[in-house]
């Protein structure tokens, strides 16, 4: 018997990591024990946002005692290329610099302090070129990545001719700093025959492996990337962990010494990309019953200086252009516009929130111009089963209306409305604003090819179990969910199971942990692996109990025959199987069935299913200061049949607050030279405990869930962020309660206290 299996020690009803997190025991890249001879890295980044690189002077830096070696583009043995989708991004600048802080030279030194000091001694001769930071300007000058994408449904042109009301406008949303608690970093250790082991803080271990192999010009099998967990990623480490991985790998490969690079906060803020800002034009047409008949939009995405994931993000903006509404006639085009900012990248929602902000702006403008509440238009247009999305997928098990109706009833919207109206009638200096935000988010990577995963399970001869998958734990609780899957199939105590690190040598060719699909994809692959072993174990049990395998079940560590407990326990069963030379390991594979998408027609069935929900926001604006607070956010969310309510609730609260931050207070500011001005927590404000809504009430909608989801429990990672858009409109509505003549000149998020103040006193 294993002595330390004390059942109940591991409680999977909450995140299995939480105890280690709060007691400081969890391990991140910077916590790994360091090997003797480790070199520490620092980057010399471009002092300008755009220019021809004529020369780099390393002489002063090289003379600094403790500097081991300095590397530039010409030292790269393979391809100087880290672009994930389009090969347009060098690891180290060669002839041109495209953004401020773009890495030019890499210092390896005995200590981090020396490396950083040396980097400051490097200079470069750069002939400046014009700097573009605005996506519309980039578009006007023809700086586009990839091809523009156009989604079309029906005939919007014809439909506008029949509309009773038409409105046009502009809506811009800003960037967002990921601010994962653990900054970017990696640690490379040289092994024999030119192999490397890399610990990386990445959502995409395979992306890091592939990028390093390309940069070094060696096969992928020589690179082992290992990820224990991340202190948050939020999309910022889906693609952008690769650069730092490639840097430590380059140094370890060329020096045969371990190399480590963990970014300092301000460097991380300055050097890495953020959520893509968007500037968009819209035109919306309604009939006399406020049905949206036609919608046109043009999205100008600010990609920054390289494509990175922006082409895929652009696509998801189009997928979510209609939010949770049915619109029969749609014409929307999206451009990825190349500017001289650090390449922007994935961020929770992956372009979806940016698209949904535009339709919500259009509805808000329409309603306010018509003198009705936006709620009337929102309610009149919610998607139902059988409605077609602009990309051809037919809505099935749509919960848009059920979430909306349930939120109105459960939270008594009528009463909330009266309270807000009463409050506003009786208060001068404080005004309240109410807004509803329905959401709809498609689950699956929009790139069909990526929707697959693998798992590797070992049952050891003592009955303990090791589980490897392609899932990366980054706070979202996927390890707990994987543990639940294995515990369910083997019917053993969770403490018997260890969720191993995510490792490219154990599980290969993984998709990144992203698109909220990690638990679905890896969990189903894991289920496949577990059932294979289970089937073998049932044969062993059947022969030892003299019955047939189909009569065997496992419950609570005990073998049951025809639902009656036998004397055969888990550990004995495993020992027998082992002695009978039964294979106690299995690998599982899963690829999402039914999904497909044709980019030439822009039609298909890209999503396994959709997630829905409705949030009610009440905010209070201080009409003297321009500050605001959120009194309450009340949500009815479609979790399907939640497999872990505590984790799912945590994801909902966290996503919501992150969305509120993006829409209200987080302001990424670059000056006209392309330099980031909001590069510290003193100048970049994220929600703190005081900014969190005073009340967050989340109701789990009762549904049967989706068979496409793991245990019918729907993906939860990104969708709640979308609720944040409601925060913006609730604040706008509160400002209008004070100054009814004011309407935003155009919709411009975030709605910071400065903008609120301008609105309050605009004439
Ligand atoms: N939650 C925490 N705590 N930390 C994170 O980095 N990332 C979000 C979301 N929730 C994130 C998080 C993003 S962007 C995604 S895509 C999903 O988690 C990814 O994990 P999942 O696929 O397991 O939901
Ligand atoms: N979501 C998140 N990450 C991605 C996607 C997606 O749809 N496609 C490619 N990377
Ligand atoms: Mo999440 S933006 O798909 O990493």
PDB file of C-alpha atoms and ligand atoms in Angstrom, residues 15 178 180 203 230-238 275 346-350 441 445 471-479 481-482 512-520 522 650-651 654-655 658 715-721, ligand 1:
ATOM      1  CA  UNK A  15      -8.007  24.502  -7.896  1.00  0.00           C
ATOM      2  CA  UNK A 178      -1.392  41.411 -20.261  1.00  0.00           C
ATOM      3  CA  UNK A 180       0.642  38.355 -16.160  1.00  0.00           C
ATOM      4  CA  UNK A 203       1.324  28.809 -23.518  1.00  0.00           C
ATOM      5  CA  UNK A 230       2.684  29.999 -15.812  1.00  0.00           C
ATOM      6  CA  UNK A 231       1.966  32.860 -13.503  1.00  0.00           C
ATOM      7  CA  UNK A 232      -0.638  33.901 -16.079  1.00  0.00           C
ATOM      8  CA  UNK A 233      -0.496  34.176 -19.828  1.00  0.00           C
ATOM      9  CA  UNK A 234      -3.813  35.662 -20.992  1.00  0.00           C
ATOM     10  CA  UNK A 235      -2.706  35.199 -24.611  1.00  0.00           C
ATOM     11  CA  UNK A 236       0.530  37.138 -24.128  1.00  0.00           C
ATOM     12  CA  UNK A 237       2.514  33.899 -24.071  1.00  0.00           C
ATOM     13  CA  UNK A 238       0.710  32.115 -26.897  1.00  0.00           C
ATOM     14  CA  UNK A 275      -4.161  43.419 -27.206  1.00  0.00           C
ATOM     15  CA  UNK A 346      -3.456  37.363 -28.524  1.00  0.00           C
ATOM     16  CA  UNK A 347      -5.329  38.598 -25.485  1.00  0.00           C
ATOM     17  CA  UNK A 348      -8.294  36.836 -23.864  1.00  0.00           C
ATOM     18  CA  UNK A 349     -11.061  36.952 -26.441  1.00  0.00           C
ATOM     19  CA  UNK A 350      -8.626  37.024 -29.356  1.00  0.00           C
ATOM     20  CA  UNK A 441     -18.400  33.249 -28.089  1.00  0.00           C
ATOM     21  CA  UNK A 445      -9.497  27.426 -32.673  1.00  0.00           C
ATOM     22  CA  UNK A 471      -2.388  21.538 -21.608  1.00  0.00           C
ATOM     23  CA  UNK A 472      -0.476  24.326 -19.901  1.00  0.00           C
ATOM     24  CA  UNK A 473      -1.613  25.363 -16.443  1.00  0.00           C
ATOM     25  CA  UNK A 474      -1.668  29.146 -16.208  1.00  0.00           C
ATOM     26  CA  UNK A 475      -4.032  29.731 -13.346  1.00  0.00           C
ATOM     27  CA  UNK A 476      -7.151  28.737 -15.244  1.00  0.00           C
ATOM     28  CA  UNK A 477      -7.314  25.398 -13.467  1.00  0.00           C
ATOM     29  CA  UNK A 478      -6.814  23.043 -16.393  1.00  0.00           C
ATOM     30  CA  UNK A 479      -4.624  20.717 -14.300  1.00  0.00           C
ATOM     31  CA  UNK A 481      -9.804  19.475 -14.673  1.00  0.00           C
ATOM     32  CA  UNK A 482      -7.334  16.948 -16.111  1.00  0.00           C
ATOM     33  CA  UNK A 512      -1.060  26.265 -27.652  1.00  0.00           C
ATOM     34  CA  UNK A 513      -3.113  26.473 -24.510  1.00  0.00           C
ATOM     35  CA  UNK A 514      -5.542  28.963 -25.956  1.00  0.00           C
ATOM     36  CA  UNK A 515      -8.945  29.553 -27.524  1.00  0.00           C
ATOM     37  CA  UNK A 516     -10.492  28.403 -24.211  1.00  0.00           C
ATOM     38  CA  UNK A 517     -10.368  24.920 -25.737  1.00  0.00           C
ATOM     39  CA  UNK A 518      -7.617  23.355 -23.667  1.00  0.00           C
ATOM     40  CA  UNK A 519      -9.759  21.354 -21.273  1.00  0.00           C
ATOM     41  CA  UNK A 520     -12.036  20.154 -24.078  1.00  0.00           C
ATOM     42  CA  UNK A 522      -6.767  17.657 -23.898  1.00  0.00           C
ATOM     43  CA  UNK A 650     -13.173  32.101 -10.650  1.00  0.00           C
ATOM     44  CA  UNK A 651     -12.705  32.304 -14.403  1.00  0.00           C
ATOM     45  CA  UNK A 654     -11.460  37.165 -13.282  1.00  0.00           C
ATOM     46  CA  UNK A 655     -12.465  37.520 -16.922  1.00  0.00           C
ATOM     47  CA  UNK A 658     -10.140  42.029 -16.774  1.00  0.00           C
ATOM     48  CA  UNK A 715     -15.251  26.221 -22.129  1.00  0.00           C
ATOM     49  CA  UNK A 716     -15.019  29.181 -19.772  1.00  0.00           C
ATOM     50  CA  UNK A 717     -11.600  30.851 -20.161  1.00  0.00           C
ATOM     51  CA  UNK A 718     -12.322  33.757 -22.458  1.00  0.00           C
ATOM     52  CA  UNK A 719     -16.087  34.361 -22.720  1.00  0.00           C
ATOM     53  CA  UNK A 720     -16.511  36.219 -19.400  1.00  0.00           C
ATOM     54  CA  UNK A 721     -14.092  38.936 -20.527  1.00  0.00           C
TER      55      UNK A 721
HETATM   56  N1  LIG B   1      -7.003  32.443 -16.288  1.00  0.00           N
HETATM   57  C1  LIG B   1      -5.870  32.659 -15.583  1.00  0.00           C
HETATM   58  N2  LIG B   1      -5.931  32.596 -14.233  1.00  0.00           N
HETATM   59  N3  LIG B   1      -4.683  32.957 -16.193  1.00  0.00           N
HETATM   60  C2  LIG B   1      -4.597  33.059 -17.566  1.00  0.00           C
HETATM   61  O1  LIG B   1      -3.513  33.318 -18.101  1.00  0.00           O
HETATM   62  N4  LIG B   1      -5.807  32.942 -19.715  1.00  0.00           N
HETATM   63  C3  LIG B   1      -7.100  33.056 -20.373  1.00  0.00           C
HETATM   64  C4  LIG B   1      -8.110  32.103 -19.744  1.00  0.00           C
HETATM   65  N5  LIG B   1      -8.117  32.261 -18.320  1.00  0.00           N
HETATM   66  C5  LIG B   1      -5.787  32.842 -18.338  1.00  0.00           C
HETATM   67  C6  LIG B   1      -6.977  32.506 -17.640  1.00  0.00           C
HETATM   68  C7  LIG B   1      -7.049  32.785 -21.805  1.00  0.00           C
HETATM   69  S1  LIG B   1      -6.559  34.011 -22.849  1.00  0.00           S
HETATM   70  C8  LIG B   1      -7.421  31.580 -22.322  1.00  0.00           C
HETATM   71  S2  LIG B   1      -7.427  31.302 -23.984  1.00  0.00           S
HETATM   72  C9  LIG B   1      -7.809  30.455 -21.463  1.00  0.00           C
HETATM   73  O2  LIG B   1      -7.739  30.771 -20.081  1.00  0.00           O
HETATM   74  C10 LIG B   1      -6.895  29.285 -21.771  1.00  0.00           C
HETATM   75  O3  LIG B   1      -7.114  28.204 -20.947  1.00  0.00           O
HETATM   76  P1  LIG B   1      -8.293  27.148 -21.201  1.00  0.00           P
HETATM   77  O4  LIG B   1      -8.261  26.804 -22.649  1.00  0.00           O
HETATM   78  O5  LIG B   1      -7.930  26.034 -20.314  1.00  0.00           O
HETATM   79  O6  LIG B   1      -9.563  27.831 -20.830  1.00  0.00           O
END
